[in-house]
XYZ file of C-alpha atoms in Angstrom:
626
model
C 52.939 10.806 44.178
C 51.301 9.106 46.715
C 49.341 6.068 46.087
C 45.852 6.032 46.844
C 42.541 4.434 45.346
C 40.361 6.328 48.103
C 38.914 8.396 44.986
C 37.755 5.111 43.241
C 34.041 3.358 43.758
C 33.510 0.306 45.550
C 32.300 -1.190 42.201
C 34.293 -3.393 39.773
C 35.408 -1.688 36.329
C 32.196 -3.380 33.920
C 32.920 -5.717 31.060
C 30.209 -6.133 28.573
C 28.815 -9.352 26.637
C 26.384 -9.641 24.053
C 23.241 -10.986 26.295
C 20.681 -11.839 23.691
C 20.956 -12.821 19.777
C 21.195 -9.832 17.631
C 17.791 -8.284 16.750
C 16.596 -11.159 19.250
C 16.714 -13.409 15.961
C 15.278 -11.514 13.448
C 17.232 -8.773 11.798
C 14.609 -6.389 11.342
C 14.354 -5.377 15.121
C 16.406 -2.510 13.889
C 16.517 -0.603 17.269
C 16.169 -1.318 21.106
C 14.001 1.600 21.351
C 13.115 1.348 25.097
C 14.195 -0.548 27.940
C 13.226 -1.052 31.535
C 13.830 -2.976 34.653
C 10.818 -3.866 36.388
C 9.216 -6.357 38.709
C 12.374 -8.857 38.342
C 12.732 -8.448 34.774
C 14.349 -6.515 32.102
C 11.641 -5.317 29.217
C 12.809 -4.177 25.653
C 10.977 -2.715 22.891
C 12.116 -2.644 19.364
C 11.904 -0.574 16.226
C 10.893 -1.542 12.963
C 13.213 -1.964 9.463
C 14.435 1.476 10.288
C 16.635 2.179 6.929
C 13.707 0.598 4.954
C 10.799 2.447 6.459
C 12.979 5.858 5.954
C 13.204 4.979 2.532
C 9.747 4.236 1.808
C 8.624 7.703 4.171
C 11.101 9.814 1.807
C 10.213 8.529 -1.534
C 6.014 8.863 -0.260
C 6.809 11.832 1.777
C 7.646 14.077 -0.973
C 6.460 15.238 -4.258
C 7.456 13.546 -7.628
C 11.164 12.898 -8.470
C 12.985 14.373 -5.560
C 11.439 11.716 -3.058
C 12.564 8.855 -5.706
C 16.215 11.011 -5.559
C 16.131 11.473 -1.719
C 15.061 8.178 -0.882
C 17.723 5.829 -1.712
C 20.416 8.952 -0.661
C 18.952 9.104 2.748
C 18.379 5.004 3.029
C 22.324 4.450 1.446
C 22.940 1.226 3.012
C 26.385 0.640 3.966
C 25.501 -3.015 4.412
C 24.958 -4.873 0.723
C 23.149 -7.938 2.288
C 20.557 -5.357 3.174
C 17.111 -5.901 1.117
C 13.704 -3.606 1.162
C 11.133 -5.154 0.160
C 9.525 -4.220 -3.611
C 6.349 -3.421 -2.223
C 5.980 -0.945 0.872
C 2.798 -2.678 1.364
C 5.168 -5.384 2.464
C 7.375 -3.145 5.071
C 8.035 -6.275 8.183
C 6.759 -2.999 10.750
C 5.233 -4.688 13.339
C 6.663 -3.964 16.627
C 7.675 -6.329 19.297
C 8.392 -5.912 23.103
C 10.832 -8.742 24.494
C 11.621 -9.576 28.226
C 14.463 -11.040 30.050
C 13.923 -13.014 33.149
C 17.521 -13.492 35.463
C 16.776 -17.053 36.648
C 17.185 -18.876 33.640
C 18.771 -16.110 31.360
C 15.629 -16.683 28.362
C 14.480 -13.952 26.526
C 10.902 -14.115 25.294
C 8.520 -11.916 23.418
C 5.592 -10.855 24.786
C 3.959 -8.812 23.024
C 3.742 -7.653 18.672
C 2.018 -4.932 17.475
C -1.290 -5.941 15.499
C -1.257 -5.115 11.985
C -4.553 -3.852 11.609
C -4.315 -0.559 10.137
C -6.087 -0.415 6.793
C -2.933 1.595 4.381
C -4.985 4.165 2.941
C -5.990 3.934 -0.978
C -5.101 -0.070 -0.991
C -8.260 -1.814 0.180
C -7.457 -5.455 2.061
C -3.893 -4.144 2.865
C -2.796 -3.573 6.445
C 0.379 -2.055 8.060
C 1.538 -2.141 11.545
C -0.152 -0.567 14.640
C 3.099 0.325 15.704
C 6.381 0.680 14.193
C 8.190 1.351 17.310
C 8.280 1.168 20.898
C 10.458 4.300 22.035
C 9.773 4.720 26.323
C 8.705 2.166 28.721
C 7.755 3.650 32.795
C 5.561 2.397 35.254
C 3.494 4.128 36.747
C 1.342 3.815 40.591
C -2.152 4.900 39.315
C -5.522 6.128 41.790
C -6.529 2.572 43.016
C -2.845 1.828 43.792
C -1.995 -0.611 40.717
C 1.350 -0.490 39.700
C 0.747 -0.448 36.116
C 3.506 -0.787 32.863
C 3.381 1.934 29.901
C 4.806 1.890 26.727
C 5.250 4.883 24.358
C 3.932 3.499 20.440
C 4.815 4.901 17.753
C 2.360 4.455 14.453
C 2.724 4.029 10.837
C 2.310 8.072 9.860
C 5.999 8.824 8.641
C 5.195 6.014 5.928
C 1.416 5.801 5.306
C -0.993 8.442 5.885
C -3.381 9.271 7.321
C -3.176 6.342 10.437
C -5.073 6.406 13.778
C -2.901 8.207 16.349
C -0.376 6.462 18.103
C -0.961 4.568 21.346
C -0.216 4.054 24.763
C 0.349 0.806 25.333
C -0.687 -0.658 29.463
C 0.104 -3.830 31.221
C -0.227 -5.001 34.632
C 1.775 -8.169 34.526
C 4.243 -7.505 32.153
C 2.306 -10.343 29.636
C -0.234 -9.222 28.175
C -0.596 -5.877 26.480
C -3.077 -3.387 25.793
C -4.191 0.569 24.445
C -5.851 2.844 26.899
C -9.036 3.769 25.488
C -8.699 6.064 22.626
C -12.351 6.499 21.338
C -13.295 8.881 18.848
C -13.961 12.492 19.423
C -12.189 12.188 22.413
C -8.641 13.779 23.363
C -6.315 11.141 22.634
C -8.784 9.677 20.071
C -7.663 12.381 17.687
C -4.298 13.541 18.211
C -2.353 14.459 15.474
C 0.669 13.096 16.071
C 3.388 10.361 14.798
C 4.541 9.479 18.295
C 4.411 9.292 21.917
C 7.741 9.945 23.754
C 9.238 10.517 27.146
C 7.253 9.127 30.011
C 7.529 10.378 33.969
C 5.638 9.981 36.913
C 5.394 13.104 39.236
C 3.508 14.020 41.826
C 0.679 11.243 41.200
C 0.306 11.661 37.192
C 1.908 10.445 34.423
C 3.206 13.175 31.836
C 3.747 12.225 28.282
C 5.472 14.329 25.403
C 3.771 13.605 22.233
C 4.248 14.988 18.220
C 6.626 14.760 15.671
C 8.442 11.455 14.181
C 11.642 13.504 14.910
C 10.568 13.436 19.065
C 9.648 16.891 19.687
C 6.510 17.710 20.775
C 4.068 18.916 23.294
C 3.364 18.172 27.071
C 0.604 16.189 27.906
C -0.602 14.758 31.457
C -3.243 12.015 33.122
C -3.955 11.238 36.945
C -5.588 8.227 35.825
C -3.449 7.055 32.626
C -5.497 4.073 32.495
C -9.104 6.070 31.373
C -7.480 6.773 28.237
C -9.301 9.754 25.890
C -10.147 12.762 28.239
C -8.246 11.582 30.764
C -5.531 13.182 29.262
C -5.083 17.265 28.469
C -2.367 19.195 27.372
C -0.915 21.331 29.725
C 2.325 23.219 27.798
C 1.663 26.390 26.001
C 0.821 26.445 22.408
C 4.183 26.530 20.267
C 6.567 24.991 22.766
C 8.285 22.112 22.065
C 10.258 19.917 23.899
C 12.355 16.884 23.284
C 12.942 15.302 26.896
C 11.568 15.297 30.279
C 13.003 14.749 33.454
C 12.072 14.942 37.697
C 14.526 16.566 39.389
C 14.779 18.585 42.588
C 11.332 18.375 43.124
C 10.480 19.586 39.649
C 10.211 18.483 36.151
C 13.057 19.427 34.015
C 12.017 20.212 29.872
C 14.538 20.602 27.361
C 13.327 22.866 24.864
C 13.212 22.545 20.886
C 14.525 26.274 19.870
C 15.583 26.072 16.047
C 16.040 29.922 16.032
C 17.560 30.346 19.606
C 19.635 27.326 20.413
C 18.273 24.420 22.760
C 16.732 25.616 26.337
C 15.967 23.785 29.420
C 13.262 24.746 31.645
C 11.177 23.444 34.318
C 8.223 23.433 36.317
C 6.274 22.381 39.358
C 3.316 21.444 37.372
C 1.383 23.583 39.893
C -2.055 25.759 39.185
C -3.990 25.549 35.616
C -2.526 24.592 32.562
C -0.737 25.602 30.937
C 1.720 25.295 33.524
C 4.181 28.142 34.120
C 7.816 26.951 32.667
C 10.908 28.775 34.225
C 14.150 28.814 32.189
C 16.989 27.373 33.563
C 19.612 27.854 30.817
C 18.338 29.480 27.325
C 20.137 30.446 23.549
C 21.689 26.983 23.140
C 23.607 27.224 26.146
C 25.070 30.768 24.532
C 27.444 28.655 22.052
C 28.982 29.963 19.190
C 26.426 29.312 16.190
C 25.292 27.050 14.469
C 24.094 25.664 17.696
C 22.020 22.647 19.018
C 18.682 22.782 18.934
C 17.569 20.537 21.219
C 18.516 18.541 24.277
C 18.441 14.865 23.537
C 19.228 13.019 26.956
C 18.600 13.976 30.627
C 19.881 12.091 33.616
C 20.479 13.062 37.217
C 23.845 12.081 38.408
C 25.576 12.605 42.215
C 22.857 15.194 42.784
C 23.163 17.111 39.300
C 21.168 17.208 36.188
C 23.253 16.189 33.201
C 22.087 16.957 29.920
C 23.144 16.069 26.894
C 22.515 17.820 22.969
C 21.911 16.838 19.306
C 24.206 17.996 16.816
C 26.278 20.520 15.835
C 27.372 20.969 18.626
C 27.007 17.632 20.421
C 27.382 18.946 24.307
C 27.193 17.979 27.848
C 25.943 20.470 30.337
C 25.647 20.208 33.904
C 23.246 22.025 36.260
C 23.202 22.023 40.171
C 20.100 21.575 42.356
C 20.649 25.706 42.235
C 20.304 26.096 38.578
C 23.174 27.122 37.744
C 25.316 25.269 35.299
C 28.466 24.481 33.768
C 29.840 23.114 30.591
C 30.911 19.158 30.697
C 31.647 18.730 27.224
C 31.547 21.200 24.587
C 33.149 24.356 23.126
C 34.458 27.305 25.339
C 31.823 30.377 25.268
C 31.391 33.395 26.948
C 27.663 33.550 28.396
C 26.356 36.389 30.774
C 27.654 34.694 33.669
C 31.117 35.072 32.085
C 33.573 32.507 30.191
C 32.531 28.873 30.632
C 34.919 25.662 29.788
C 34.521 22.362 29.420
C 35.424 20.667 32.604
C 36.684 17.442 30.869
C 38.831 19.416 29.136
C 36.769 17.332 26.122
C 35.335 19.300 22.813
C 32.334 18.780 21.579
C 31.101 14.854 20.652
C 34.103 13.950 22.723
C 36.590 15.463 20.420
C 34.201 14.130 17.569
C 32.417 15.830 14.680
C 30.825 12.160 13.899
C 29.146 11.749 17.574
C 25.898 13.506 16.146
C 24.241 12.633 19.944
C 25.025 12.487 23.470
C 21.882 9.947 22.954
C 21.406 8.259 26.022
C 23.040 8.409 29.654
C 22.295 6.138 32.924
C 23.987 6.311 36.626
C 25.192 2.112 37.778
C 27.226 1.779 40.610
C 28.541 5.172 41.154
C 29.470 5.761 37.980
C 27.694 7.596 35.348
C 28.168 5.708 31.606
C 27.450 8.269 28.263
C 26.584 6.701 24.883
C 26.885 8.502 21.558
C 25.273 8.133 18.303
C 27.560 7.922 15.629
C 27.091 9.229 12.142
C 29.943 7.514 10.945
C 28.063 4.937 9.325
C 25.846 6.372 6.921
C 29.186 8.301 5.536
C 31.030 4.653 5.250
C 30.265 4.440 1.612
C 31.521 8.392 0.569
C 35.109 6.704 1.508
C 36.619 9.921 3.154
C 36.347 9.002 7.033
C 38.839 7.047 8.721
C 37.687 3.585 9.826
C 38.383 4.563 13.127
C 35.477 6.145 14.055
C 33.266 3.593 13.121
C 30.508 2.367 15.831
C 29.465 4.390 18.392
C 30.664 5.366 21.461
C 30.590 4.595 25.461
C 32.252 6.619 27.953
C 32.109 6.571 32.174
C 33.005 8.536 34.760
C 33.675 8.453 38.492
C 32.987 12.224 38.959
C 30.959 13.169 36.023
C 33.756 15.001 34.669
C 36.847 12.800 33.727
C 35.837 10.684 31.169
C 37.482 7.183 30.093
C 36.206 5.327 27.117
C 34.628 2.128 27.513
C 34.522 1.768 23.675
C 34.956 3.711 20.700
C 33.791 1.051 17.829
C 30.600 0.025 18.936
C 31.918 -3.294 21.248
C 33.210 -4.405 17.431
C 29.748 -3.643 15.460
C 31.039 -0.914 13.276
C 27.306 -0.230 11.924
C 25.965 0.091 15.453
C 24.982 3.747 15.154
C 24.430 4.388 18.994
C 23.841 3.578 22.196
C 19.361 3.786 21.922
C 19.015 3.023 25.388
C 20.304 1.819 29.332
C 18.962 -0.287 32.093
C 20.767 0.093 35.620
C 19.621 -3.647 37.279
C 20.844 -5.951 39.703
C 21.934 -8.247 37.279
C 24.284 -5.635 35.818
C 24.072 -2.337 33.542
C 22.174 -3.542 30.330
C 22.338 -1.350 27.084
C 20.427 -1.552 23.556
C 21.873 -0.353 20.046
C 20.736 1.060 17.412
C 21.474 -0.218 13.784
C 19.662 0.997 10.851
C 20.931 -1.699 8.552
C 21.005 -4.789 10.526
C 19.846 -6.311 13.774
C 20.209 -4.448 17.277
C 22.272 -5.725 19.603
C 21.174 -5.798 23.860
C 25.000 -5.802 26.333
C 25.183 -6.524 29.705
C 27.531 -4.796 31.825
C 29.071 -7.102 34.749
C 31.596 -7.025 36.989
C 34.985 -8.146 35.520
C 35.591 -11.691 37.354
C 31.918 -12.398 36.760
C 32.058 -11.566 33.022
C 33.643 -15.484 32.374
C 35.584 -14.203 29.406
C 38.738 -15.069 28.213
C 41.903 -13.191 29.349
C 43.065 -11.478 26.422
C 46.603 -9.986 27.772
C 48.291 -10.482 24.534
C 46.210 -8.835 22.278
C 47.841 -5.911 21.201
C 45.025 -3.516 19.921
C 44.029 -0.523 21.876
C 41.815 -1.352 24.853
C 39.015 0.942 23.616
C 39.174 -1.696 20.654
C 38.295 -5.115 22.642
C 37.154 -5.954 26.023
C 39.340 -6.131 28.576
C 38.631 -8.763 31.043
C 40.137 -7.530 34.375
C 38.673 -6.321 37.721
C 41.452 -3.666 38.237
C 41.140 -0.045 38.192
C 42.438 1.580 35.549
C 44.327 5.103 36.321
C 42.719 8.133 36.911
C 42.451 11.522 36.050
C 44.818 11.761 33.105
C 46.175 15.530 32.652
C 48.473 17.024 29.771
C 50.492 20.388 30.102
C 52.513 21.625 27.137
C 55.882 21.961 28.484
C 59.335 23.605 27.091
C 60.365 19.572 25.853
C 56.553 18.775 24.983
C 53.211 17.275 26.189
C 53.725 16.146 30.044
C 50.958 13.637 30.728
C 50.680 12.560 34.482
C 48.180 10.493 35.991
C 46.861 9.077 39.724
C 48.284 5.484 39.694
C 46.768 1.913 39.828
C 47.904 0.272 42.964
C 50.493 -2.233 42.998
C 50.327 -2.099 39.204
C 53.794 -2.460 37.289
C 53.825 -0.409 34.428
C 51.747 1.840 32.076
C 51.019 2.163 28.475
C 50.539 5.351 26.740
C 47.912 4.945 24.327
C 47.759 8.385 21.459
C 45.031 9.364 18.594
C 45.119 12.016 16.283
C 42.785 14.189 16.393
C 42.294 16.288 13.136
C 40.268 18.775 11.679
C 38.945 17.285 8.380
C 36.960 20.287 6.734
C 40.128 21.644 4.541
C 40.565 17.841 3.094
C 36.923 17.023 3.023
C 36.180 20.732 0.845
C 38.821 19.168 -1.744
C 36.761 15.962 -2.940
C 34.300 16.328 -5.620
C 32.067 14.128 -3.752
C 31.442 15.882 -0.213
C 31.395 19.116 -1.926
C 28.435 17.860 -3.960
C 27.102 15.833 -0.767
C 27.335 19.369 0.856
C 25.702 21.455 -1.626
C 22.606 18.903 -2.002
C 22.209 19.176 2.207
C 22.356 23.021 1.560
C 19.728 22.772 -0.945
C 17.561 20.898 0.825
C 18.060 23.092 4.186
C 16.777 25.876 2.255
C 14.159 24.025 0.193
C 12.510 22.550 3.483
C 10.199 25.546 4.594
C 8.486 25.802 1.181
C 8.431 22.206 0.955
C 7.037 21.909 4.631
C 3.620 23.476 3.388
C 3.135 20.611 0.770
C 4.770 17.474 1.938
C 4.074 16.188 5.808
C 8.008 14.687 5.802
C 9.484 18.075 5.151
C 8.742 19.171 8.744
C 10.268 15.858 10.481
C 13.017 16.175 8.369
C 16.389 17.912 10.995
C 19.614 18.297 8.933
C 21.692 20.873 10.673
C 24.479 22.734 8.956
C 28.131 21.464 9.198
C 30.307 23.322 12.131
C 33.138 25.568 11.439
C 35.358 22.459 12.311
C 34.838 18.779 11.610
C 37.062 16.774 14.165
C 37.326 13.326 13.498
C 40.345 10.747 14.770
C 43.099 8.815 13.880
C 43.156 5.279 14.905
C 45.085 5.150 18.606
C 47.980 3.900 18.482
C 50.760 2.966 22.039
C 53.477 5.452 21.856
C 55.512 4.602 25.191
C 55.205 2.133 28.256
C 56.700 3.622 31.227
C 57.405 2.533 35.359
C 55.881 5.890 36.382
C 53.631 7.617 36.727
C 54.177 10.505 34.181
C 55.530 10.741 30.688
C 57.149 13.591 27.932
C 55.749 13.381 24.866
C 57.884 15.018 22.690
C 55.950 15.060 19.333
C 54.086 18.453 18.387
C 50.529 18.101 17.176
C 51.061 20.990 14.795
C 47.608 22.098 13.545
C 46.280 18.484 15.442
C 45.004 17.355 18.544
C 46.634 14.494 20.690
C 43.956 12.661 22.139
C 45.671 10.212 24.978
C 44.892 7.394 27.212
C 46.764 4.900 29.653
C 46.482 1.427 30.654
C 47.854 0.206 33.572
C 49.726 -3.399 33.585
C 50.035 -5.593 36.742
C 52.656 -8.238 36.809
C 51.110 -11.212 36.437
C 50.317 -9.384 32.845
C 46.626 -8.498 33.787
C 45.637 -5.389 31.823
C 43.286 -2.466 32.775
C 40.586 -0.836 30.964
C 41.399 3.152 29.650
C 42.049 5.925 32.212
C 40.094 8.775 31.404
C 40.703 10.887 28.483
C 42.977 14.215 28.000
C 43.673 16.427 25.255
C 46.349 18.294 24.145
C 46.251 21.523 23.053
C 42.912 21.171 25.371
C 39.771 22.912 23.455
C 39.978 26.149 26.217
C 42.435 29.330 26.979
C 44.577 28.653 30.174
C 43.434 29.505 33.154
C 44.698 33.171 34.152
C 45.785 34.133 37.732
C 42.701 36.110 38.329
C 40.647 33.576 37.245
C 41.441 30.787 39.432
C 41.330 33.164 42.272
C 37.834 34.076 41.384
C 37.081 30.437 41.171
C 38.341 29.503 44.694
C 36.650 32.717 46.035
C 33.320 31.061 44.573
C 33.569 27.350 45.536
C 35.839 27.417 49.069
């Protein structure tokens, strides 16, 4: 095989450090909720004492003894330093928005929420204007300002009734303040727990707004900054959607469908509202049930929309500037445009049950990085899932289709739930975490030989497990084909490197173990209970209908910690083992010989989660893309 690295960006492979203290020194900045690069500087808005504020909501939320049951279920803190405080009175809520300025590498907060929000039936106590800030954009309004907004989220989910949330304005990135929200006006009384995604298109800002959960309904402004009837809703009644997107000259919905399966639609936010939506892709994609309901991320990448879905069936799907699509990630289906496949030859969640999201994703340099969120956590304490799959998740790709992992334990945070949110920036690709027991953490993403960390050649753990301080490309496009003698794995080479290690997970369906232990069966049958118990209790109890707890797949893949099977001179290797009822899940690293280690190639499978590819079928496929 001929060696070539004309495939490869011009960028460096990234290495990540931790860029600011966790939680930016206080451990109850629980979340880095929103992030943005603007005007020279990197903004970042937290949430509030997440597992603490859930607790409180649940046992408020609803009625008598099951909230007091719920509460500390839901809240089950993995983490036994963790503390709520007696009083909910006393929840630390108040939001904070930090920036980070590149000269002299200082973080500095500019901007808390006010608590000044009277907590109904408790005269003299207050609570947070905002718990949360969950979407920053900016936004060129009438006069030609250039003008910061920030999505708030308020106090609802815990104390009710609370003014409705706000959008937060600033035109110098220091000081902070609500568009007008006056009484009797528009945004004066919403009923909602949240503002969401943020866009600008064609001169006006749009704005999802509703439930704690994120779904909601489509609002827009030509002049954001007017506040109240400035704004109107322009969606139909009883549609909503979870993300929002501009792409090919349109905005891009996905669509909250509990009965169908997620949608995506879009429109040119032409005529009178309510604006005309078109489907794009409809019935959760057409997988088997149960299916996602909702798209969680959206991101255009090399002139494609990828999006990415909530659980069960944690997805990837790709659609062209055409509108028509194809399965990244996911589970083989026939839809009415015949039998789709994942191109990564990946199942769902990456070949993981646990990766509940494909939560956020975000183009730097070519390459397009995917983070999960991780629901390994919150199960740490039932004692039946590996401690391998622990911490969330980052992948990248080249192509948008071969995917290597960047990390699989959450850069070494095992309670870091997910990857919350990006920033692509000069100064490197910045991403925030998510941790609902301790303090977020912010990474920044730099070029190998500018990362200044140690070489750590002899450290024998899995690459996916530390950082890997080297500027050489790893190899690409890893590809297994069961054989007579086994699993042949054969990859492009890394030039001039010496040698390769073949890294291997198990991949295994837990269900049939899981179903044995008294403990997840009676885990299981208390989510079931609650499923069903949710529509009656939805009519008494506000909580009940922000409350999302989909119903376990047919399969619940989880993995095996990786372990290095074989180092070989070439550039393929037999593996000889037989998964049985298993997956093999492999990697490779290449080796140079001064010692100098890559990062992972991309991932491949083995057996793959799709039928082979008949005769006819490839010839059909060549016949459509010459």
């Amino acid at each position: 095989m001929a060696t070539s690295d004309s495939h490869l960006p011009n960028s460096q492979p990234l290495t990540f450090r931790q860029a600011a203290p966790p939680g930016f020194g206080d451990r109850d900045n629980s979340w880095a909720w929103s992030m943005l690069w603007w005007r020279g500087a990197l903004y970042v808005g937290t949430n509030r004492a997440w597992s603490c504020a859930q607790r409180a909501a649940t046992i408020r939320g609803l009625p008598g003894p099951l909230g007091r049951v719920l509460g500390p279920i839901l809240s089950a803190a993995p983490d036994p330093t963790m503390r709520c405080p007696d009083d909910d009175q006393d929840l630390p809520l108040r939001a904070e928005i930090w920036r980070w300025t590149p000269e002299d590498d200082h973080w500095e907060r500019v901007y808390q929420s006010p608590q000044d929000v009277p907590i109904p039936g408790h005269p003299g106590r207050f609570t947070a204007r905002e718990v949360g800030y969950r979407y920053m954009s900016a936004f060129v309004e009438p006069d030609g300002t250039e003008a910061l907004y920030v999505a708030g989220v308020n106090a609802r989910s815990v104390f009710h009734p609370v003014p409705a949330p706000r959008l937060l304005r600033s035109t110098d990135g220091a000081h902070f303040a609500g568009v007008p929200q006056d009484p009797g006006t528009f945004l004066g009384e919403l009923d909602s727990f949240t503002f969401r995604s943020l866009v600008s298109f064609r001169e006006r800002l749009f704005v999802l707004t509703g439930h704690l959960n994120g779904s909601g309904i489509l609002l827009e402004a030509a002049d954001p900054a007017a506040g109240n009837d400035a704004f109107r809703q322009v969606s139909p009644p009883g549609m909503l959607f979870f993300e929002i997107i501009v792409f090919n000259d349109h905005l891009y919905l996905g669509v909250h469908d509990p009965q169908r399966g997620y949608a995506v639609v879009k429109t040119d936010a032409s005529g009178d509202p309510p604006y005309r939506f078109t489907p794009v892709v409809t019935d959760g994609g057409f997988c088997a049930r149960p299916r996602s309901e909702r798209p969680i991320s959206m991101h255009v990448f090399a002139g494609c929309l990828y999006v990415g879905m909530d659980r069960p069936r944690t997805e990837i799907i790709r659609i062209a500037p055409d509108d028509s699509w194809d399965l990244i990630v996911g589970e083989p289906r026939q839809t009415p445009n015949g039998l789709k496949t994942p191109l990564s030859g990946l199942d769902a969640g990456f070949n993981s049950w646990l990766n509940g999201h494909i939560w956020r994703m975000q183009a730097h340099e070519g390459r397009l990085y995917v983070g999960t969120m991780n629901m390994s956590p919150a199960l740490r304490r039932i004692k039946l899932i590996d401690p391998a799959n622990l911490g969330f998740d980052l992948y990248v790709s080249d192509d948008g289709r071969h995917f290597a992992p960047v990390t699989t334990c959450g850069f070494g945070h095992l309670l870091d739930i997910g990857v919350r949110t990006f920033a692509s920036t000069p100064h490197g690709l910045f991403l925030g975490t998510a941790n609902n027991w301790q303090a977020c953490h912010i990474w920044q993403g730099l070029p190998a030989d500018l990362a200044a960390l140690p070489s750590r050649e002899e450290d024998e753990r899995p690459p996916t497990e530390r950082q890997v301080a080297s500027p050489r490309p790893a190899p690409q496009h890893l590809a297994v084909e069961p054989v007579a003698e086994g699993l042949l794995l054969y990859w492009t080479p890394a030039p001039n490197s010496a040698r390769y290690h073949i890294w291997r997970a198990v991949n295994r369906d837990e269900r049939p173990r899981l179903q044995t232990f008294p403990r997840f069966r009676r885990l299981t049958g208390l989510l079931r209970f609650i499923r069903r118990a949710l529509p009656l209790l939805g009519r008494i109890s506000r909580l009940a209908r922000e409350v999302y707890l989909p119903p376990l797949p047919p399969r619940i893949w989880t993995y095996l910690p990786y372990e290095r099977v074989a180092t070989t001179t070439t550039t393929s290797f037999l593996d000889e083992a037989d998964p049985g009822t298993d997956r093999f899940v492999y990697y490779v690293q290449a080796e140079w010989p001064d010692g100098a280690r890559s990062a992972a190639s991309s991932l491949a499978v083995a057996p793959p989660p799709r039928p082979p590819v008949t005769f006819a079928e490839a010839l059909a496929h060549v016949a459509a893309h010459p």
